[in-house]
Short mmCIF file of C-alpha atoms in Angstrom, two decimals:
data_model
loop_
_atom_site.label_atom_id
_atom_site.label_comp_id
_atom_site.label_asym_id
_atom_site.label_seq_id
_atom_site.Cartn_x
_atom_site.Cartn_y
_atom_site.Cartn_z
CA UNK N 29 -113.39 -25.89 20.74
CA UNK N 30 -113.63 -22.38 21.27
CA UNK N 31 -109.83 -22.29 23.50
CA UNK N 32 -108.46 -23.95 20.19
CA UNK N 33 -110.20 -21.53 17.66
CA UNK N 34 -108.95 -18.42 19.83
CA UNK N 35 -105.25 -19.91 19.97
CA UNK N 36 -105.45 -20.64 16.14
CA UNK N 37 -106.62 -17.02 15.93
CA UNK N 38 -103.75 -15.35 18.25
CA UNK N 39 -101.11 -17.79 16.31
CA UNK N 40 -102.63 -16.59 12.47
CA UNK N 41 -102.11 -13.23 13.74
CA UNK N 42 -98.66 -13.78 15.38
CA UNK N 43 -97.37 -15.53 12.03
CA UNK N 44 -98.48 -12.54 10.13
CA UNK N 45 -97.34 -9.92 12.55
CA UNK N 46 -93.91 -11.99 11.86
CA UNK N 47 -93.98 -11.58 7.94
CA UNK N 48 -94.94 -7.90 8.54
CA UNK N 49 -92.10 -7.13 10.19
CA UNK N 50 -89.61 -8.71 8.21
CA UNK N 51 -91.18 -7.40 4.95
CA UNK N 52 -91.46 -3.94 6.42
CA UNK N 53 -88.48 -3.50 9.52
CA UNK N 54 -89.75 -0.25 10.60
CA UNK N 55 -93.24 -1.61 11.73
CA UNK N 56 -90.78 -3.30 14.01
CA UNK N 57 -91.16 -1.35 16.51
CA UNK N 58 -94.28 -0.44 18.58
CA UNK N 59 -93.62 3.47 18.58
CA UNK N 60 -93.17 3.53 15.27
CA UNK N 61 -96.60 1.04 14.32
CA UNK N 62 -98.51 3.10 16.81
CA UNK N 63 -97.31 6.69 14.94
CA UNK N 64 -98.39 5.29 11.44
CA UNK N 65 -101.45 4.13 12.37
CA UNK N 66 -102.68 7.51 13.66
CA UNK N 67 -101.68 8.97 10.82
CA UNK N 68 -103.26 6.65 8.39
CA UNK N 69 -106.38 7.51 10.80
CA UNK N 70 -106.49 10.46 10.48
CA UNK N 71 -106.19 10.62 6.32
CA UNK N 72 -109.07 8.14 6.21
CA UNK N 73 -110.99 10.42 8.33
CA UNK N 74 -110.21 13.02 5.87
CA UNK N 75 -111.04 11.18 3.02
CA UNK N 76 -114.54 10.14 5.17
CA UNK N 77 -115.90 13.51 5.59
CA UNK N 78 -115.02 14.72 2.27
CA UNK N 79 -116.31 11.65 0.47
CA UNK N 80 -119.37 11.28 1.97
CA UNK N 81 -120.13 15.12 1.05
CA UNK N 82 -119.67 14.08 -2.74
CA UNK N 83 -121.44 11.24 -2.53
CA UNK N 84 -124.50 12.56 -1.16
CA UNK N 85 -124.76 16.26 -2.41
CA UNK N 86 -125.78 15.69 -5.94
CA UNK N 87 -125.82 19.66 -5.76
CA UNK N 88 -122.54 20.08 -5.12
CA UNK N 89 -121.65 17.88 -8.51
CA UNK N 90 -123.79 19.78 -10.40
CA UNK N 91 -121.76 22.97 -9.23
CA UNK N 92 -118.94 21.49 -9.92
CA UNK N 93 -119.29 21.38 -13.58
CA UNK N 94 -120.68 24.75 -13.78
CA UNK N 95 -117.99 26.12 -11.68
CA UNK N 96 -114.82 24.00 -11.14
CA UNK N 97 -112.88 26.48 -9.45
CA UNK N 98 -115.12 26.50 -6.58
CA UNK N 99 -114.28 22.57 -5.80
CA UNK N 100 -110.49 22.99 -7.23
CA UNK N 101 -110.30 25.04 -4.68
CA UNK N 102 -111.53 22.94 -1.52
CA UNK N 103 -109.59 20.32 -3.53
CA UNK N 104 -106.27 22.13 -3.34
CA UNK N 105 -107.05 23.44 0.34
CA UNK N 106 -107.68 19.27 1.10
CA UNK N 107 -104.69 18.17 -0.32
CA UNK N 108 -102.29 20.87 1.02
CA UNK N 109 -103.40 20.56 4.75
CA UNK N 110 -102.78 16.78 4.36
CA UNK N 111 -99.60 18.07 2.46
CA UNK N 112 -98.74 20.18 5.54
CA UNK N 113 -99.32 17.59 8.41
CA UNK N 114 -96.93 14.93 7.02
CA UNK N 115 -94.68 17.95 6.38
CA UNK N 116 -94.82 19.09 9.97
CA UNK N 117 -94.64 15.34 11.28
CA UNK N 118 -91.32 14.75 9.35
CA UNK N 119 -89.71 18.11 10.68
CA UNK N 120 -87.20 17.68 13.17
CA UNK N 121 -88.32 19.63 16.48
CA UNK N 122 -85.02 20.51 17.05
CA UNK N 123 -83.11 18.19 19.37
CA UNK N 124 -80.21 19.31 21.21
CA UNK N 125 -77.80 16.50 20.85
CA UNK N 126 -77.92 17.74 16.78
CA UNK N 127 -77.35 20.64 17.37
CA UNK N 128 -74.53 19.90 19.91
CA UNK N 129 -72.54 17.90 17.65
CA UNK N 130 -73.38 20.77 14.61
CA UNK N 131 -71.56 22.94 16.88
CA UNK N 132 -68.63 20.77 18.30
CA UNK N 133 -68.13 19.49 14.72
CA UNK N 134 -67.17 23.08 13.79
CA UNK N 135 -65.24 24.09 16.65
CA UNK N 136 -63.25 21.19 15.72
CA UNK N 137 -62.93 21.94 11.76
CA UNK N 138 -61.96 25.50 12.53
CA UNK N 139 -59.30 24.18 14.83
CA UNK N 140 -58.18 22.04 12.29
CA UNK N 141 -58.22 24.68 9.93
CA UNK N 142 -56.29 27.14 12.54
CA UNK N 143 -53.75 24.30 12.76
CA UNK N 144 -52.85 23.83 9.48
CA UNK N 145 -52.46 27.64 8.61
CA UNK N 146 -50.39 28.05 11.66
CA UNK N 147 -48.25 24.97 10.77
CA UNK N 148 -47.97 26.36 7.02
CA UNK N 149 -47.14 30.06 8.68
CA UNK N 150 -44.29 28.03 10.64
CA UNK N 151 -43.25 26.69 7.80
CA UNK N 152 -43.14 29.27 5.57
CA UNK N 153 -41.12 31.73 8.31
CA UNK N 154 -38.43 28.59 8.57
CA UNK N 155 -37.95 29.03 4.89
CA UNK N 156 -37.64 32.15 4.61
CA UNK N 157 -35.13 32.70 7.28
CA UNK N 158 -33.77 29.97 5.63
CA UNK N 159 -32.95 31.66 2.37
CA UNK N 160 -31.99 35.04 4.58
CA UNK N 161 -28.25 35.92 3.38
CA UNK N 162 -25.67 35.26 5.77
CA UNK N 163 -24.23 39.00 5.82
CA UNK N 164 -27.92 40.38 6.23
CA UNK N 165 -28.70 38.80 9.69
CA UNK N 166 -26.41 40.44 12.18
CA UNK N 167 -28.24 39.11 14.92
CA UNK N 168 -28.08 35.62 16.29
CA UNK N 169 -30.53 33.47 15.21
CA UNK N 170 -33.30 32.53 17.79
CA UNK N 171 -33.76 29.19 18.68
CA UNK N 172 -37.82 29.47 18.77
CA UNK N 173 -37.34 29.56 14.88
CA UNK N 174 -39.03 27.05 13.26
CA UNK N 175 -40.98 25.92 16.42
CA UNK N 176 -44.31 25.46 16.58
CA UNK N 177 -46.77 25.82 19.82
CA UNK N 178 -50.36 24.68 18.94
CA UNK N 179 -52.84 23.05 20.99
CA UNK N 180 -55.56 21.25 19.57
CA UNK N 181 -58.23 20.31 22.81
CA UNK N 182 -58.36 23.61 23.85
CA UNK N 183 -56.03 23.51 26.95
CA UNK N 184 -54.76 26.86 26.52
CA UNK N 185 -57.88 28.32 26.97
CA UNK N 186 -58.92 29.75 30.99
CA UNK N 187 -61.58 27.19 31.83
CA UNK N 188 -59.34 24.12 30.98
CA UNK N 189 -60.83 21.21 29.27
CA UNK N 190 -64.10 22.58 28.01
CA UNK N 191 -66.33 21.91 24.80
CA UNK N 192 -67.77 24.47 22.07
CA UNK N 193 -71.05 23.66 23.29
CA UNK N 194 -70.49 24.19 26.92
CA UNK N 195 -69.18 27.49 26.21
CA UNK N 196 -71.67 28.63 23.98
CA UNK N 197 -74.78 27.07 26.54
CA UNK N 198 -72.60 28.55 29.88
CA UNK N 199 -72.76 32.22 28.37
CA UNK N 200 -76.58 31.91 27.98
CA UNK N 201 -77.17 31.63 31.71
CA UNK N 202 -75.71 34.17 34.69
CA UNK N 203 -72.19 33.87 35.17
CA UNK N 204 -72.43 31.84 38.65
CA UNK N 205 -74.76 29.10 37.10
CA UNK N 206 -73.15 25.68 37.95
CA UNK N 207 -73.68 23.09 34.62
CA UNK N 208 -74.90 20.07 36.89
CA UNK N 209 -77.69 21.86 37.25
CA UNK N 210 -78.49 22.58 33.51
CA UNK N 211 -77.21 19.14 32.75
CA UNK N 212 -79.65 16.58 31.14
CA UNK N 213 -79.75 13.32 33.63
CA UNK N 214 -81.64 11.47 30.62
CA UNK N 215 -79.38 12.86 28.00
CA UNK N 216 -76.46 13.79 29.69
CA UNK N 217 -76.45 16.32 27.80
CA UNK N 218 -76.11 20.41 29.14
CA UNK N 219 -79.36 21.69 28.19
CA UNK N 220 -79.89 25.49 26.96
CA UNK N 221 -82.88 27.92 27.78
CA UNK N 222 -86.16 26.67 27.28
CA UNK N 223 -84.66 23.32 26.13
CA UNK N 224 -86.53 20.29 27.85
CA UNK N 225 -86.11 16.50 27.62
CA UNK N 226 -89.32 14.40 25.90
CA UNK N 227 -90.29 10.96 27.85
CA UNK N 228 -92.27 10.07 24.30
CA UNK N 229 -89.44 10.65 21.81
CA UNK N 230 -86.93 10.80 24.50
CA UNK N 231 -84.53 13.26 23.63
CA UNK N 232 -83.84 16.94 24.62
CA UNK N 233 -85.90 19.56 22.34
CA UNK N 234 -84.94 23.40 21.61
CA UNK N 235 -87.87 25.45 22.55
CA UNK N 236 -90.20 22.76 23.45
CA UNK N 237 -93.59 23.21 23.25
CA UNK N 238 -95.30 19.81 23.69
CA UNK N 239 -95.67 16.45 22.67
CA UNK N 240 -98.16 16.16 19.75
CA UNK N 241 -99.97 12.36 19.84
CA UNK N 242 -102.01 13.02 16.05
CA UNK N 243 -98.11 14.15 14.55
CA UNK N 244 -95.72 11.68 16.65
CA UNK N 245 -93.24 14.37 17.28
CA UNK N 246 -92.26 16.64 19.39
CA UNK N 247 -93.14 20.06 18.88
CA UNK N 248 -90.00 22.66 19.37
CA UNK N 249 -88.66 25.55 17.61
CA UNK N 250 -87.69 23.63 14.30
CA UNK N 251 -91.31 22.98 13.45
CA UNK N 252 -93.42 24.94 15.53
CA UNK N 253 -94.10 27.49 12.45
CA UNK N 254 -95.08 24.57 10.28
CA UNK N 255 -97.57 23.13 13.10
CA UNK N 256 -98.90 26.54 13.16
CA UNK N 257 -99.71 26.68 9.19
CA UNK N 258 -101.10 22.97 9.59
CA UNK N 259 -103.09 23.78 12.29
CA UNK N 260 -104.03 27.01 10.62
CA UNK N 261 -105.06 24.98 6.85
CA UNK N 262 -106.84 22.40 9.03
CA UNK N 263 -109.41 25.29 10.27
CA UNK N 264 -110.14 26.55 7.34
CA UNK N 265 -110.59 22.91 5.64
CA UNK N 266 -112.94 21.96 8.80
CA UNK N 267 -114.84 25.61 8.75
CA UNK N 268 -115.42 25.09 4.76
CA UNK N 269 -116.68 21.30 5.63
CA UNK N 270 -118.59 22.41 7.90
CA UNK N 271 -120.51 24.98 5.49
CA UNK N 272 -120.44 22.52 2.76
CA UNK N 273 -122.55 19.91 5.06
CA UNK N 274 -125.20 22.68 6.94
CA UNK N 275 -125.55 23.48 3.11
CA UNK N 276 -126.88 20.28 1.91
CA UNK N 277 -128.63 19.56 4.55
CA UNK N 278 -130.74 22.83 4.45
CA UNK N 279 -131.85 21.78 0.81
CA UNK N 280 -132.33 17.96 1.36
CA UNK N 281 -133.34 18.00 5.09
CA UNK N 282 -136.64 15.37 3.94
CA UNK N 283 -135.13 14.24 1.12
CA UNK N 284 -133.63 10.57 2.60
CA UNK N 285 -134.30 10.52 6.98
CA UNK N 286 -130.96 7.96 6.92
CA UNK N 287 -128.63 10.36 4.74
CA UNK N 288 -129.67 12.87 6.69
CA UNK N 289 -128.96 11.07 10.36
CA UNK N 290 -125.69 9.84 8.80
CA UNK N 291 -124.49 13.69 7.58
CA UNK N 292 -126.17 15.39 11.12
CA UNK N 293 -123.73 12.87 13.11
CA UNK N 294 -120.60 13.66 10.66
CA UNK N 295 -121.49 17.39 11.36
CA UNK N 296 -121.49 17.33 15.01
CA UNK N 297 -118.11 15.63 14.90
CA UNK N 298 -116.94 18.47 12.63
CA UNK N 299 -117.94 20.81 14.55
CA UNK N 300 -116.61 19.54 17.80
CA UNK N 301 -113.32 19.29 16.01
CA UNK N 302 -114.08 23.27 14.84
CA UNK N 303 -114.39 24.29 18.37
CA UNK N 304 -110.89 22.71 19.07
CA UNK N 305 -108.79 23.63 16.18
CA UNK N 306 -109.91 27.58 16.67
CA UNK N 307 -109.43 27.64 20.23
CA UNK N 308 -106.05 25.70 19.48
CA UNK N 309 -105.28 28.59 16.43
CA UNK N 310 -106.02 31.43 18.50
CA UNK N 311 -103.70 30.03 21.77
CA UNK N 312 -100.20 29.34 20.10
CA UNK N 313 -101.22 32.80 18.10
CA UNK N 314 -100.42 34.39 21.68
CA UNK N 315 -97.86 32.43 22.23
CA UNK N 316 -96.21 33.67 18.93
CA UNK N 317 -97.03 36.84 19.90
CA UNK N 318 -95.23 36.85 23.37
CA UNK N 319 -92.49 34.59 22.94
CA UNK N 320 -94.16 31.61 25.07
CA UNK N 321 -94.38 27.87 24.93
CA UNK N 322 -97.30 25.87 26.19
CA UNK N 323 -94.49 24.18 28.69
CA UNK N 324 -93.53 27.48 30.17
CA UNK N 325 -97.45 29.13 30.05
CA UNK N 326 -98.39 25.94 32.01
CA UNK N 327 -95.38 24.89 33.93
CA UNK N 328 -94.37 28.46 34.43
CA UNK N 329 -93.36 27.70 38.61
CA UNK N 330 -91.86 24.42 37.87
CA UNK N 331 -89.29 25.78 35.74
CA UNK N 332 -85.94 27.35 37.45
CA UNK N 333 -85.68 30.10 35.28
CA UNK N 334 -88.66 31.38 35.55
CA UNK N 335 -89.89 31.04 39.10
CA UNK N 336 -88.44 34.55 40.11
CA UNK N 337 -90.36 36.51 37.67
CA UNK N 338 -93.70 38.18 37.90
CA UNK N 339 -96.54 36.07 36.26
CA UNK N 340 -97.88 38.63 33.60
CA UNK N 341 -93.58 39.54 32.53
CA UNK N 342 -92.15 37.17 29.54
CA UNK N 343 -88.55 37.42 29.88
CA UNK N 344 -88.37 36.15 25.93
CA UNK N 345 -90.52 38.93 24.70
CA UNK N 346 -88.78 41.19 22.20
CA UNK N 347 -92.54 42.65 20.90
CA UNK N 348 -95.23 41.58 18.81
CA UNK N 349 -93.59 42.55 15.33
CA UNK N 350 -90.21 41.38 16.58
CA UNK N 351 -91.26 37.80 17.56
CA UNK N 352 -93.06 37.12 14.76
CA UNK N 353 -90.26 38.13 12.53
CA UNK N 354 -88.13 35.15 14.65
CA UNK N 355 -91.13 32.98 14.36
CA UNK N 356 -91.79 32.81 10.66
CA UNK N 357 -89.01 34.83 8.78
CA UNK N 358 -85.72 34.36 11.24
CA UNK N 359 -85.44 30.50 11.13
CA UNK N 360 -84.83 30.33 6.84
CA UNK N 361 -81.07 32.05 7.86
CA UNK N 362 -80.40 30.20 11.08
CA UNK N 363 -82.27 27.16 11.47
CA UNK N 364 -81.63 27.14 15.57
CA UNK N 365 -81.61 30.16 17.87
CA UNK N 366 -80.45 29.49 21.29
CA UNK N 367 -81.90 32.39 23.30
CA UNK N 368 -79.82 33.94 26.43
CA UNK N 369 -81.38 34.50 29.81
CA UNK N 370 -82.55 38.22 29.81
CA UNK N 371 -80.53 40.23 32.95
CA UNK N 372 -81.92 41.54 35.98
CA UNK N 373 -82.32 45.10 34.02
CA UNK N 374 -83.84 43.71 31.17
CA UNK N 375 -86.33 42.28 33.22
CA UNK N 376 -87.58 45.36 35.17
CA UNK N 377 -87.69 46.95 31.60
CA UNK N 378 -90.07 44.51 30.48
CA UNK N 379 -92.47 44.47 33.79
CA UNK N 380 -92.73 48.14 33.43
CA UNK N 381 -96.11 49.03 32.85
CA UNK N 382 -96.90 50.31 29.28
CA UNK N 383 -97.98 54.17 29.22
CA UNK N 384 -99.31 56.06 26.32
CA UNK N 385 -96.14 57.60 24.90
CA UNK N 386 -94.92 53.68 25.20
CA UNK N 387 -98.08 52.87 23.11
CA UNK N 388 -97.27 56.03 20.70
CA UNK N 389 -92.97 54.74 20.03
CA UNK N 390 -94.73 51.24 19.37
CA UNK N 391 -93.12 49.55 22.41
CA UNK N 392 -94.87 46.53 22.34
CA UNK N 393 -94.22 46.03 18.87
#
């Protein structure tokens, strides 16, 4: 009985995972089911800690309609942090194979372009030698008139055969760097400075900085400001929860022993989550501020181009003001920044130790 109630069950939910997935194709596949379902977690546990607030603190209604501004406020704060994290989830990281093919797609339009000016140049010199009087040209006639020498793949160029994209990644590491060592074996794809391939969304990312489980992407230079702001909205929204609930429960402490068990255990949680989300703010904050990624703070000796360097030097450090000028205002003109190895003199530059004249010209700024 119960082995034929359990293979009902299993074939119930089968049919209806069926009809699921041809009514909705994306739910398809497991990744994808697994990334929706945290995030529709994580709203309803939005919607849980602010709705049992209002449904409990009959003070904070009454406040409301004396002043609406004050819960407009948290209102607007709610909404744009949820606003935010489906904002940052839907940025592209910034994978490399895009911005490959960005790159080879131009070198290849401004060949075309360079093709068909030359051709019209050829053209244009054939007829006008052509309409030359005979009396006027004394000399003979060459026979390269009206020839053309173009090459298209790039095989006039020194290093023979070679892509847009190999160039441009080739002159971001020292001149003797081979590319099978720089070369992807996932992708297969030559991989720039501080680039790294993702098992999870398996692809290459610009700048990466981690996986992130709660967003379902990648975090890498394309969205790392925006995961910053979320993360930075979602503090304030938890700190402001958090004052909301020890509030209520100072004036109702003996007012209802369940409410109060119920609102104690939602705190804790809150403020567990507090403890995180700070911590969290205040360690990509230094990051921002030196020019790190959690990959190369953590991985620092793993990584080839950084095991030569001293532990306290950050070769990408341009200064406080400086980096956060890339982070937040540099990437609305060029969406990707591919960042060159510094040299061997730029290096001891930046391990030398500040002094106070240093401190005075605002050197680490």
């Amino acid at each position: 009985m119960g082995v034929s109630c359990g293979s009902s069950l299993r074939d119930t939910w089968s049919r209806a995972a069926d009809r699921c997935s041809r009514l909705f194709p994306c739910f398809s596949d497991p990744a994808r089911r697994s990334a929706f379902s945290l995030k529709l977690a994580l709203v309803l546990l939005h919607i849980l800690f602010a709705g049992v607030l209002f449904l409990f603190d009959r003070d904070l209604i009454e406040k409301t309609k004396h002043q609406p501004w004050y819960t407009a406020t948290y209102v607007l704060l709610f909404v744009a942090t949820l606003v935010q994290y489906f904002v940052t989830a839907g940025t592209s990281p910034g994978y490399v194979i895009d911005v490959q093919k960005a790159i080879d797609e131009r070198d290849a339009e401004a060949r075309r372009t360079l093709l068909a000016s030359n051709i019209q140049k050829a053209v244009d010199d054939r007829d006008a030698a052509a309409r030359k009087p005979l009396f006027a040209s004394k000399q003979p006639a060459s026979s390269k008139n009206g020839d053309v020498a173009i090459t298209v793949d790039g095989r006039n160029n020194h290093r023979g055969n070679v892509t847009a994209w190999t160039k441009l990644v080739m002159s971001l590491f020292p001149q003797r760097s081979s590319p099978t060592g720089l070369t992807c074996p996932y992708c297969n794809i030559l991989q720039p400075p501080r680039a790294k391939h993702c098992h999870d969304c398996n692809k290459c990312v610009l700048q990466f900085d981690h996986h992130c489980v709660w967003l379902g992407t990648c975090i890498g230079q394309g969205n790392h400001c925006r995961f910053w702001w979320y993360i930075c909205g979602e503090t304030a929204l938890t700190l402001w929860t958090c004052i909301l609930y020890i509030g209520y429960l100072k004036s109702n402490i003996l007012k209802a022993w369940w409410a109060d068990i119920i609102l104690i255990l939602l705190l804790a949680a809150l403020s567990i989550s507090l403890i995180f989300l700070m911590l969290l703010l205040l360690f990509h904050s230094y990051l921002i501020m030196t020019n790190q990624t959690t990959y190369e703070l953590v991985r620092r000796r793993r990584i080839a181009y950084l095991r030569g360097i001293p532990e306290r030097v950050y070769p990408f450090n341009e200064g406080v003001c400086r980096n956060l000028y890339l982070f937040c205002c540099a990437r609305s003109s060029s969406m990707y920044r591919l960042e060159r190895l510094p040299t061997a003199q730029e290096l001891e530059e930046k391990s030398r130790p500040y002094t106070c004249y240093d401190v005075l010209s605002c050197r680490c700024c």
